[in-house]
CSV table of C-alpha atoms in Angstrom, one decimal:
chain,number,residue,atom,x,y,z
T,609,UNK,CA,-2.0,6.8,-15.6
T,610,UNK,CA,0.7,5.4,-18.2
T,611,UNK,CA,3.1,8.0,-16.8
T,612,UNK,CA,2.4,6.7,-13.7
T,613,UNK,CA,3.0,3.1,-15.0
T,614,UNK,CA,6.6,4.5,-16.2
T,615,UNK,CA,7.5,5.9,-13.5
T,616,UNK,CA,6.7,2.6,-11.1
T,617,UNK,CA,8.5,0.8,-13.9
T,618,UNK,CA,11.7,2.5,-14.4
T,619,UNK,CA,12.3,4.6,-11.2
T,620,UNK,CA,12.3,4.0,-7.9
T,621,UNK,CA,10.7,7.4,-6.8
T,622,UNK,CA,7.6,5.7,-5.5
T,623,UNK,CA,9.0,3.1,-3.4
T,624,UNK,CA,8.9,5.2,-0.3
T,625,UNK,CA,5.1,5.9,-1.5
T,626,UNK,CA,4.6,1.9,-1.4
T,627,UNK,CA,6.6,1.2,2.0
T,628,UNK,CA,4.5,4.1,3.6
T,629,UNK,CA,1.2,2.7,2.2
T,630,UNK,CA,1.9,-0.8,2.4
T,631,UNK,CA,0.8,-0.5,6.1
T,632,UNK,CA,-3.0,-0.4,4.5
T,633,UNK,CA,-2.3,-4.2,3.1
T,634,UNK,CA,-1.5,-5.8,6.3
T,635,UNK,CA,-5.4,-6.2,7.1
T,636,UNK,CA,-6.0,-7.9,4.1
T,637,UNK,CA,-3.5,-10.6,3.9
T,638,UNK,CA,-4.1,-10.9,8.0
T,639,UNK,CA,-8.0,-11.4,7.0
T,640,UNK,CA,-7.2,-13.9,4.2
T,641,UNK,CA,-4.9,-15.8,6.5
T,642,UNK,CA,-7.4,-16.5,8.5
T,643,UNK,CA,-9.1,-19.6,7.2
T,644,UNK,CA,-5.9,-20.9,7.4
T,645,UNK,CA,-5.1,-20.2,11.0
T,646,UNK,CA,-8.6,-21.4,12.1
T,647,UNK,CA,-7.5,-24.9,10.4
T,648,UNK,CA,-4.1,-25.0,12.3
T,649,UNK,CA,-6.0,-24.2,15.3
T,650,UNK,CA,-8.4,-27.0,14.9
T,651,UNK,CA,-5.5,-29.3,14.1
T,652,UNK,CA,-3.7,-28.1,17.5
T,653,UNK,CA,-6.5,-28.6,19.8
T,654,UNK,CA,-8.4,-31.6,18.4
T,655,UNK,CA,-5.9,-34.3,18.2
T,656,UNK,CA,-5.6,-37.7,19.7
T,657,UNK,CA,-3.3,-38.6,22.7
T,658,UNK,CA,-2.1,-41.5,20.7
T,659,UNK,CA,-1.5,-39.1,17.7
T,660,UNK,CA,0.8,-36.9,19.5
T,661,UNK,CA,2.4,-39.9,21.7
T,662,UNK,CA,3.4,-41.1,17.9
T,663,UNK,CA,4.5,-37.5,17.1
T,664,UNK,CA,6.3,-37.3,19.5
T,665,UNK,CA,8.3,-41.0,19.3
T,666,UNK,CA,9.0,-39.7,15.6
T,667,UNK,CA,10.4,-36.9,17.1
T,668,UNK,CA,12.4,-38.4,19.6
T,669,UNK,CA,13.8,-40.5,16.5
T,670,UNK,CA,14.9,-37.7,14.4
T,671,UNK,CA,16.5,-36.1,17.7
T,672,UNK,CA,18.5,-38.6,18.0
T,673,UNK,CA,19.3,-39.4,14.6
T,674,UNK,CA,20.4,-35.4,14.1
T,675,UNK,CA,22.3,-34.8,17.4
T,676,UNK,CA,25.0,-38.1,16.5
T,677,UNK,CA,25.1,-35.9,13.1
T,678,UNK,CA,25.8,-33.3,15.1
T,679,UNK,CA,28.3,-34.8,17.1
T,680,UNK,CA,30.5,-35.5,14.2
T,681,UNK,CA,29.7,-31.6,13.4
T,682,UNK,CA,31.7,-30.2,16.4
T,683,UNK,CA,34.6,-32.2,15.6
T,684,UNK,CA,34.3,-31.2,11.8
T,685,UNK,CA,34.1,-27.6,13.0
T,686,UNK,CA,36.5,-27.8,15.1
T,687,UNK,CA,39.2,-29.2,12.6
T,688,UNK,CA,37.9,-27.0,9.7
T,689,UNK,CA,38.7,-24.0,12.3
T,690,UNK,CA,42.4,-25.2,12.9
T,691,UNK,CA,43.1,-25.7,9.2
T,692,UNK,CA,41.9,-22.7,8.4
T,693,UNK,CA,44.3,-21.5,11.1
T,694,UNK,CA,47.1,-23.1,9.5
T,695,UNK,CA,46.2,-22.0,6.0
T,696,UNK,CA,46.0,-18.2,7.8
T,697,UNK,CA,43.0,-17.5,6.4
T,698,UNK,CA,39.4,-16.3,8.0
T,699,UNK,CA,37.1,-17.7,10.5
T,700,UNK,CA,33.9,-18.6,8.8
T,701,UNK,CA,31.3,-16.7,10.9
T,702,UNK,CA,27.7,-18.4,12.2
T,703,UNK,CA,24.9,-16.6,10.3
T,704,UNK,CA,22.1,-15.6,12.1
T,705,UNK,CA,18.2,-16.3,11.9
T,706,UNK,CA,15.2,-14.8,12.2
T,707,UNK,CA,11.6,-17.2,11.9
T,708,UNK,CA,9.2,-15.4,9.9
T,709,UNK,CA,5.9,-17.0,8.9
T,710,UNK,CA,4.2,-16.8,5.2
T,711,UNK,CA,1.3,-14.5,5.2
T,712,UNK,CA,0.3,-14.4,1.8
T,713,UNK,CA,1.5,-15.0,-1.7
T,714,UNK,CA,1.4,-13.0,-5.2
T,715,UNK,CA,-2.5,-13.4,-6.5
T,716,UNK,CA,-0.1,-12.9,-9.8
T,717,UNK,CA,0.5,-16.2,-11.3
T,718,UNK,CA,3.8,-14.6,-13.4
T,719,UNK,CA,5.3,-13.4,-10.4
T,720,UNK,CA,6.5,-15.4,-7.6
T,721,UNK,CA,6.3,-13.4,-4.5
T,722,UNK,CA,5.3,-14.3,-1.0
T,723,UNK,CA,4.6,-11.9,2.0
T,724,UNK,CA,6.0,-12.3,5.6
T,725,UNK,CA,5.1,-11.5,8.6
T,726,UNK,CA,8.4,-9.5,9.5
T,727,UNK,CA,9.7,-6.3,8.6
T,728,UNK,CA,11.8,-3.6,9.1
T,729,UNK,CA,11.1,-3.0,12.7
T,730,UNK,CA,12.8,-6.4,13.4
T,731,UNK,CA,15.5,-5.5,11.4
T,732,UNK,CA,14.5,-7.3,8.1
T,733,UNK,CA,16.3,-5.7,5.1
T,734,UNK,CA,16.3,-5.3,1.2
T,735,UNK,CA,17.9,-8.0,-0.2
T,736,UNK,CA,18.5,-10.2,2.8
T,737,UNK,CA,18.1,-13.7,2.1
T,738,UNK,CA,15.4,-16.2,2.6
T,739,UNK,CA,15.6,-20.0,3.8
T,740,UNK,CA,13.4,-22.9,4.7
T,741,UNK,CA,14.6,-26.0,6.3
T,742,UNK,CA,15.3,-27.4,2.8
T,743,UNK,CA,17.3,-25.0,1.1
T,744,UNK,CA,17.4,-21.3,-0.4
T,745,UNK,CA,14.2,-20.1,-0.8
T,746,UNK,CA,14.4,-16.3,-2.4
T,747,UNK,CA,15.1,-13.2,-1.0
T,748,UNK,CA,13.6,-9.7,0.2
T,749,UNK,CA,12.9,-7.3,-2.5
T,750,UNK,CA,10.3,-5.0,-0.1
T,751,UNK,CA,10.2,-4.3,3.7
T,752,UNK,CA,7.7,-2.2,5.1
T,753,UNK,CA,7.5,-1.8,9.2
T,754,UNK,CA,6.0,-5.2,10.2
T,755,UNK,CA,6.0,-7.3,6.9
T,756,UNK,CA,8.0,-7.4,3.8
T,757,UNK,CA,7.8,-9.0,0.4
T,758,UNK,CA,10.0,-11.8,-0.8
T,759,UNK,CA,11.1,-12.5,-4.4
T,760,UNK,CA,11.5,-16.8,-4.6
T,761,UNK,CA,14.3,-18.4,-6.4
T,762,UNK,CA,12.2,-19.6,-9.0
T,763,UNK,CA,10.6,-16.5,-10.2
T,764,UNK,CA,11.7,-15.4,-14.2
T,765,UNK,CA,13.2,-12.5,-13.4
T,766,UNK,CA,15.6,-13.8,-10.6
T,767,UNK,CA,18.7,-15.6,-11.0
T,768,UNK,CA,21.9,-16.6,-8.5
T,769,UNK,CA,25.5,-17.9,-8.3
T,770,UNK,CA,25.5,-21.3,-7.6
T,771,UNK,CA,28.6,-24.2,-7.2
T,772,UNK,CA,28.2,-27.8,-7.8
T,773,UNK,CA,28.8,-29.4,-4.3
T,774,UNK,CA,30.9,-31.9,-5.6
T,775,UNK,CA,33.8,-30.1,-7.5
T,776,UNK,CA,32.9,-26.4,-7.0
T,777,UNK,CA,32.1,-25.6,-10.6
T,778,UNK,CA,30.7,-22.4,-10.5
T,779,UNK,CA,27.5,-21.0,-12.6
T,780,UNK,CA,24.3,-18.9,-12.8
T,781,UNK,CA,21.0,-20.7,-11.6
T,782,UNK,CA,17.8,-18.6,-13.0
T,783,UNK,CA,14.2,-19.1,-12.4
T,784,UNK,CA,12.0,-20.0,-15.4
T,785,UNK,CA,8.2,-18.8,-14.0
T,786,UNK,CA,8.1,-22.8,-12.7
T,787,UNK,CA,8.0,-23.5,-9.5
T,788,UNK,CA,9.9,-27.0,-10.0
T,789,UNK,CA,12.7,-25.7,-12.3
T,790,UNK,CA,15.4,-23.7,-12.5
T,791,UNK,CA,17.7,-23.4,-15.4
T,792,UNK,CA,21.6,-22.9,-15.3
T,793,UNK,CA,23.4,-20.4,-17.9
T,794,UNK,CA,26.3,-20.6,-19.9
T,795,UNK,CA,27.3,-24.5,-18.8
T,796,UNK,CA,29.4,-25.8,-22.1
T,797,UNK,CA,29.1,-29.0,-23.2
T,798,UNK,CA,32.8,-30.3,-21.8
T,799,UNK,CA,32.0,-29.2,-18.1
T,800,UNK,CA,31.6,-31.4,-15.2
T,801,UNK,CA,28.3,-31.7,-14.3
T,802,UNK,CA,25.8,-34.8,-13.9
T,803,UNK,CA,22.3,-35.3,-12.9
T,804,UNK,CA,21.9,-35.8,-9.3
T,805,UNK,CA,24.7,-32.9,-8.5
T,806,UNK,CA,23.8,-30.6,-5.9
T,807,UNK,CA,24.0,-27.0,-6.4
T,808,UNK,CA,24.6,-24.6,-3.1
T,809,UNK,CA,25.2,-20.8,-3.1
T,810,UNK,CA,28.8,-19.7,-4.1
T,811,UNK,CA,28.9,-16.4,-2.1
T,812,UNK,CA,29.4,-14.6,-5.3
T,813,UNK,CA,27.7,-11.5,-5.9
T,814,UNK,CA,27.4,-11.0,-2.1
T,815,UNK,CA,23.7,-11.3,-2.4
T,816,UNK,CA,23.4,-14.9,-0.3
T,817,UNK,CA,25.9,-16.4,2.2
T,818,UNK,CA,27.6,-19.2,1.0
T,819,UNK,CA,27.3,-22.8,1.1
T,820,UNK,CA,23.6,-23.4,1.3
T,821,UNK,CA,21.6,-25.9,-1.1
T,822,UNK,CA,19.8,-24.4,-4.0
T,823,UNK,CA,18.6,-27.2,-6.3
T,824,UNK,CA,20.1,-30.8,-7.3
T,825,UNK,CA,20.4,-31.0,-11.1
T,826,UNK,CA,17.6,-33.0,-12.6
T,827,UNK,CA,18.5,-33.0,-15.8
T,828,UNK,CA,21.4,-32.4,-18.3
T,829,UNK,CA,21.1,-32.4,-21.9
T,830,UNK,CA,24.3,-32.1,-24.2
T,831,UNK,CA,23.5,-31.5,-27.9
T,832,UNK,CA,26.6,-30.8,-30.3
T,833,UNK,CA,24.6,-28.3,-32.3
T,834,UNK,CA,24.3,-25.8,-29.1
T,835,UNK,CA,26.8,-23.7,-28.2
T,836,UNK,CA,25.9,-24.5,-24.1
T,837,UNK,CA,24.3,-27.5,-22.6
T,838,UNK,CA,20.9,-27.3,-21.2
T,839,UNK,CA,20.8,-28.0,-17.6
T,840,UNK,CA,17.8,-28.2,-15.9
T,841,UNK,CA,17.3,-27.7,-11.8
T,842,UNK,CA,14.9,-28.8,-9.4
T,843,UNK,CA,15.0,-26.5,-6.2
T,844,UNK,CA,15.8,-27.8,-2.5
T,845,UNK,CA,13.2,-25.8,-1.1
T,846,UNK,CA,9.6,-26.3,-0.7
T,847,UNK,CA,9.1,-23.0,-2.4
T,848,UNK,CA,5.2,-23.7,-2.6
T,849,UNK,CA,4.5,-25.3,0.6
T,850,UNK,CA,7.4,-24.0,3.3
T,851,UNK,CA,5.5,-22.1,5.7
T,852,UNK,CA,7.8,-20.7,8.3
T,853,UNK,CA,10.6,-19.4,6.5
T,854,UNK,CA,14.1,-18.6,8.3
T,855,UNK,CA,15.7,-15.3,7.4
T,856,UNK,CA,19.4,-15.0,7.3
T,857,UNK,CA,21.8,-11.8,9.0
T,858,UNK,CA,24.1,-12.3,7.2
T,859,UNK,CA,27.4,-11.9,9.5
T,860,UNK,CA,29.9,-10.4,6.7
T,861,UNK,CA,28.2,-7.4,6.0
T,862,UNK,CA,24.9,-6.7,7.2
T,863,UNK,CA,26.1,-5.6,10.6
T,864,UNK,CA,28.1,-2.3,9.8
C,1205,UNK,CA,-30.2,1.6,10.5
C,1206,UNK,CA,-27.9,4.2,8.4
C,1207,UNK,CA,-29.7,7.1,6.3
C,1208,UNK,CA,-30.1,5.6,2.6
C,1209,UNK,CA,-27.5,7.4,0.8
C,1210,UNK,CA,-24.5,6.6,3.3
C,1211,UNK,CA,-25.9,3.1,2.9
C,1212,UNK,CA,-25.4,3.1,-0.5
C,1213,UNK,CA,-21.8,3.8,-0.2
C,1214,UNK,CA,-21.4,1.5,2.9
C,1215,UNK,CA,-23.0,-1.5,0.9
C,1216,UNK,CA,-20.4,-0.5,-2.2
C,1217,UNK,CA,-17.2,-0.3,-0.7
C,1218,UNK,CA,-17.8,-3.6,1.7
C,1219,UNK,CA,-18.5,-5.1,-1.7
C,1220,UNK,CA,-15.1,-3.8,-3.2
C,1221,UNK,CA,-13.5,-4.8,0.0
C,1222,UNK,CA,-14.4,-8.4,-0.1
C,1223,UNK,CA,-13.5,-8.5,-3.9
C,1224,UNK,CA,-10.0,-7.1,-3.1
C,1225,UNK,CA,-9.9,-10.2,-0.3
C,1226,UNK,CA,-10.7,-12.8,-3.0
C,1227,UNK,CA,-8.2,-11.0,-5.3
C,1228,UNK,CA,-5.6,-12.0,-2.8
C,1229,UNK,CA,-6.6,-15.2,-1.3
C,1230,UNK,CA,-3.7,-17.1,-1.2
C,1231,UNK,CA,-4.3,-20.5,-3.7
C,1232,UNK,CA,-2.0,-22.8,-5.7
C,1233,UNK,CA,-0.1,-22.0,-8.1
C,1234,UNK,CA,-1.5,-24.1,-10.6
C,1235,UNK,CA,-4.9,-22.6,-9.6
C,1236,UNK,CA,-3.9,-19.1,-9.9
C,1237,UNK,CA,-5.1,-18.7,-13.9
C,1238,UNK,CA,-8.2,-19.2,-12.9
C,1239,UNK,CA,-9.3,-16.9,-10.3
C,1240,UNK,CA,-11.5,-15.0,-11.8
C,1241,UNK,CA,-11.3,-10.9,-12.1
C,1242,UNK,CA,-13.4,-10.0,-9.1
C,1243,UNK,CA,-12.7,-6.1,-8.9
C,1244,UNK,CA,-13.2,-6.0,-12.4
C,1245,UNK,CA,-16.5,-7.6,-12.0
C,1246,UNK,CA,-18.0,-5.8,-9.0
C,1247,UNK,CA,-17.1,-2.6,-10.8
C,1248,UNK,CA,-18.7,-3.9,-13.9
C,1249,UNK,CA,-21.6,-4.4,-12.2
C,1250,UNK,CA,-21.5,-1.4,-10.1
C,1251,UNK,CA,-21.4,0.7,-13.4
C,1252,UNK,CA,-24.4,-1.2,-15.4
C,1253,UNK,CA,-26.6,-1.0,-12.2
C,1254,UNK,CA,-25.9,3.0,-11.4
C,1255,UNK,CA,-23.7,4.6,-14.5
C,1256,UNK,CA,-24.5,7.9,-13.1
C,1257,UNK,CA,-23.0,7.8,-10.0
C,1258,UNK,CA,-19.9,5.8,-10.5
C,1259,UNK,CA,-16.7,7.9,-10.2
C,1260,UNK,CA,-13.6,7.3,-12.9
C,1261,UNK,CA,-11.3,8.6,-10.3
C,1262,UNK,CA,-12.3,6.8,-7.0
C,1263,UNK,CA,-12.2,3.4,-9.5
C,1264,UNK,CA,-8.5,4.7,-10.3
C,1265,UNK,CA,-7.8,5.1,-6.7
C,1266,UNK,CA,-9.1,1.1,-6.2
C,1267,UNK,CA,-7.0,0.0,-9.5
C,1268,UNK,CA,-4.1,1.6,-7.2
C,1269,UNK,CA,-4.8,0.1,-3.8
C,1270,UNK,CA,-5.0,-3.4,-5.4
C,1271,UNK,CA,-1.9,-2.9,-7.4
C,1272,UNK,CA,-0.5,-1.7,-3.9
C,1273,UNK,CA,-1.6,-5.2,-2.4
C,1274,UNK,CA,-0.6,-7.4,-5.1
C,1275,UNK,CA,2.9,-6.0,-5.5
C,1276,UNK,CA,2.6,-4.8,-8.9
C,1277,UNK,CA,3.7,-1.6,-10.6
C,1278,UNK,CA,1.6,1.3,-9.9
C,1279,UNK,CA,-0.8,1.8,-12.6
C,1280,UNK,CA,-1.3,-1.5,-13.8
C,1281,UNK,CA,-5.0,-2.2,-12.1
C,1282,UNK,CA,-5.9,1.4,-12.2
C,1283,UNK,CA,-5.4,1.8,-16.2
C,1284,UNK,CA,-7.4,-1.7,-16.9
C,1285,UNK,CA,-10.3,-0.8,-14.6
C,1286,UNK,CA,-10.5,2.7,-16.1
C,1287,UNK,CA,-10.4,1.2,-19.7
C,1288,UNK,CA,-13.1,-1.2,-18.7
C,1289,UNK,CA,-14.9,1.2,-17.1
C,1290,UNK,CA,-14.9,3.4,-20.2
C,1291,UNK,CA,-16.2,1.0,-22.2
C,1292,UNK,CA,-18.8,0.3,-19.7
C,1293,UNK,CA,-20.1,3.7,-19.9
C,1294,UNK,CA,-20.3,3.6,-23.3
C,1295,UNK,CA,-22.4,0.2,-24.1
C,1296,UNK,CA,-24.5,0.2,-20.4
C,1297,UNK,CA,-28.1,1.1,-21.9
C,1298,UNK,CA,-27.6,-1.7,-24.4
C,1299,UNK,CA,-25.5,-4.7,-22.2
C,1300,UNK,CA,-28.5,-3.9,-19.2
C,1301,UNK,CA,-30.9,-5.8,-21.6
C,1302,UNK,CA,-29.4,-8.8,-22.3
C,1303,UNK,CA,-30.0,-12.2,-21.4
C,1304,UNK,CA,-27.4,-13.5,-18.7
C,1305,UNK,CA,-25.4,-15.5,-20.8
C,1306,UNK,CA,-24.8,-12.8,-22.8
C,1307,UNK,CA,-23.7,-10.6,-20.5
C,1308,UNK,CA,-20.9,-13.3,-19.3
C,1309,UNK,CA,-20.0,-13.2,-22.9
C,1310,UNK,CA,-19.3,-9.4,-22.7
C,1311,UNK,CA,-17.5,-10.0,-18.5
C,1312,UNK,CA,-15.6,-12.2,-20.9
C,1313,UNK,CA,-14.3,-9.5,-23.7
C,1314,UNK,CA,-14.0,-6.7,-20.7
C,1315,UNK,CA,-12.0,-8.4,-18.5
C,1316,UNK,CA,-9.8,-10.2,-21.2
C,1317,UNK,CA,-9.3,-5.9,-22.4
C,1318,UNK,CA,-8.4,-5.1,-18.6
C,1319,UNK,CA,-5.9,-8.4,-18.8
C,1320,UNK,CA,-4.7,-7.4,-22.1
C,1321,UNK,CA,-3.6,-4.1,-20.6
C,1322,UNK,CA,-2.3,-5.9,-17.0
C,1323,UNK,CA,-0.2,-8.4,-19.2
C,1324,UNK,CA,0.9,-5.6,-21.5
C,1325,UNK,CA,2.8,-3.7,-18.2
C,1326,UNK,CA,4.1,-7.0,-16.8
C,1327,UNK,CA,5.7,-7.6,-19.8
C,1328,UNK,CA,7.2,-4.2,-19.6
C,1329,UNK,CA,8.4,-5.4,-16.1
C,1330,UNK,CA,9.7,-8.5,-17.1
C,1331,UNK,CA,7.9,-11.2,-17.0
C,1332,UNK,CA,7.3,-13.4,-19.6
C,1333,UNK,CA,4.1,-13.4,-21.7
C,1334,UNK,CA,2.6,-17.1,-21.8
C,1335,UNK,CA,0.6,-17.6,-25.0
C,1336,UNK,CA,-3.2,-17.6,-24.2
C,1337,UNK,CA,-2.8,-18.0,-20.8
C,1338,UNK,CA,-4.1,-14.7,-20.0
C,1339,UNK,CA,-7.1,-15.1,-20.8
C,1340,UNK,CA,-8.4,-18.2,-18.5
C,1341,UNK,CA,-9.5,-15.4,-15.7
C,1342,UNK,CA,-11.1,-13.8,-18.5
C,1343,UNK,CA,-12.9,-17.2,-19.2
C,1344,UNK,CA,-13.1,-17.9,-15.4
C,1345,UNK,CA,-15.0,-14.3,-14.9
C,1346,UNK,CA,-16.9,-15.1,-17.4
C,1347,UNK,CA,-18.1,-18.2,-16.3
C,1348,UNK,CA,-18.4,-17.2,-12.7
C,1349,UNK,CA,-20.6,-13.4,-14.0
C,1350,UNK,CA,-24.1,-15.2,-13.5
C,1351,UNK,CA,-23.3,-15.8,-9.7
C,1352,UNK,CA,-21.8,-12.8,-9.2
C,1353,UNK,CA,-24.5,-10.7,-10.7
C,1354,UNK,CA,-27.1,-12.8,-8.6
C,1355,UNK,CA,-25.4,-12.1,-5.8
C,1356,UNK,CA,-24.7,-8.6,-6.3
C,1357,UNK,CA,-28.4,-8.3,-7.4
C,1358,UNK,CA,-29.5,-10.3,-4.4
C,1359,UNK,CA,-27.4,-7.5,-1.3
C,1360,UNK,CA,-28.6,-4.5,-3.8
C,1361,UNK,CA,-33.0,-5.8,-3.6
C,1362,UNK,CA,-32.0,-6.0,0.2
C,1363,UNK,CA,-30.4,-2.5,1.0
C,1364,UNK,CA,-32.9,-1.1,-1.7
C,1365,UNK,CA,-29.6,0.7,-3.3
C,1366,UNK,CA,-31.4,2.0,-7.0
């Protein structure tokens, strides 16, 4: 049994074993998601005309208020892609989605993991990154055929490159076991950074694309003594209450 | 109705099965110390209520399939249910007779051993040990034994399982 505990600890020999046998934990989290469903059900079907008449003005409002964004977006675009032009350098490439919903997450309160409901046989891979509508949430670190495990940003063993959005300061943003926080590595006291910044992906690594939001800075503490400031990070995503999650092809590489 | 003996079994392994869905019932995070042990428990009392025929290597097999659902290594559940299932064997004749607060007192040392051991190969796999911490489901199983067993006691009377 120890031996066994080795092994599934320092090799990856039994990771076939697990994608083959994962099928058997599909009825489980499908069972356990169903108090769940019933409740979005109830809140589908038994709801007020006036209710969804305010939805749906709400709606409207943010419809509108996104498509004059978007507006300004096509001509940003459009002069980002003649610059780029002129500069003779690449097209940036659209990344594709996928919508996966949240099936279940890690009983293990030291491990941040989620399940979702997609997997290999739509094309979900290791490693592939995972978003919600706020930011970066994790990314895939087991796919089996129809659901696959994610690893969130925020977990202790996880860390990514990140840039400060306002002066592309690059750094390393790891998870602490916290939900809420993140911490940066290796920031010395003399660099640029203030509370409020926000972080986004830096590409580095090649893990996530680049240029989404990861976390805005929520704290930043400089003390002579310490070799490196202590810069604390509170993530863009709604790691603990996203439930449809949006997972990224990424169009550099994932397409060979 | 099923012939006794597959009954038996039937009536065991439903019970197993609905403590492996409350192992992974999705809850907060700042819930998730205390969910209590339930594998751990309804093998506990599966053992004090019929030591002879409890298998080591069929609990191994469950200590695998929930470490297969909850993403751990392989090995982690299996090792602390056949450690507490060793001790069980050992102290059943004597643990059988005590009152039931008692008994939640010895839930409590069991399933902090099987925690012990759990924390002992997530540390190996990297993540971080947190004080105490560990042993609120211990204190949670404990707390949560007397229902449990009165349950358990309650679906055993019924299918006449002895």
């Amino acid at each position: 049994m120890i031996a066994l505990i080795f092994i599934s600890l320092y090799t990856n020999w039994l990771a076939p074993v697990r994608q083959q046998l994962s099928v058997l934990a599909v009825p489980f989290y499908q069972l356990t998601d169903i108090p769940r469903r019933l409740n979005e059900w109830r809140h589908n079907t038994f709801v007020s005309r006036s209710e969804l008449a305010l939805e749906n003005e709400t709606l409207r409002t943010e419809l509108l208020i996104h498509q004059r964004k978007l507006q300004q977006m096509a001509a940003l675009a459009a002069e980002n892609v003649r610059l780029r032009q002129l500069m003779n350098a690449t097209d940036i490439l659209q990344d594709s989605v996928l919508v996966a919903e949240l099936i279940g997450v890690s009983p293990n309160p030291l491990s941040h993991t989620v399940v979702i409901n997609r997997g290999a046989s739509e094309g979900v891979f290791e490693g592939q990154p995972v978003l919600d509508a706020f930011g970066l949430m994790g990314q895939i670190i087991e796919v089996s055929e129809n659901t696959s495990r994610a690893l969130l940003i925020s977990d202790a063993t996880h860390a990514l490159p990140v840039q400060v959005n306002r002066n592309g300061v690059r750094m390393i943003a790891e998870g602490t076991g916290d939900l809420n926080r993140l911490r940066l590595r290796h920031v010395s006291n003399t660099m640029d950074i203030r509370e409020g910044d926000l972080l986004v992906s830096s590409g580095l690594g090649k893990r996530f694309p680049v240029g989404y939001p990861v976390a805005e800075v929520e704290s930043v503490v400089r003390d002579p003594g310490q070799a490196f400031a202590t810069v604390i990070a509170r993530p863009m995503a709604r790691l603990d209450r996203s439930r449809h999650v949006l997972l990224v092809f990424d169009s550099r590489d994932s397409n060979p | 109705m099923l012939p006794p003996k597959y009954q038996a079994r039937v009536v065991i392994t439903l019970s197993f099965v609905v403590a492996l869905l409350l192992a992974v019932y999705p809850l907060p995070l700042s819930w998730r110390w205390w969910r209590p042990e339930f594998v751990v428990m309804v093998a506990i009392y599966w053992i004090f209520t019929l030591p002879l025929r409890t298998n080591l290597v069929l609990l191994m097999l469950l200590g695998l399939f929930q470490d297969l659902l909850e993403g751990s290594p392989f090995g982690q559940h299996g090792l602390a249910l056949v450690i507490v299932a060793y001790i069980c064997f050992l102290s059943y004749q004597r643990v059988r007779n005590y009152a039931l607060w008692k008994q939640s007192c010895w839930v409590f040392v069991l399933v902090g051993i099987a925690q012990l051991t759990d924390n002992w190969v997530q540390a190996m796999s990297g993540s971080p040990l947190s004080g105490v911490m560990f042993l609120y489901p211990a204190f949670a199983s404990a707390c949560f034994w007397p229902v449990c067993y009165l349950w358990l006691e309650a679906v055993r009377r019924h299918y006449r399982i002895a």
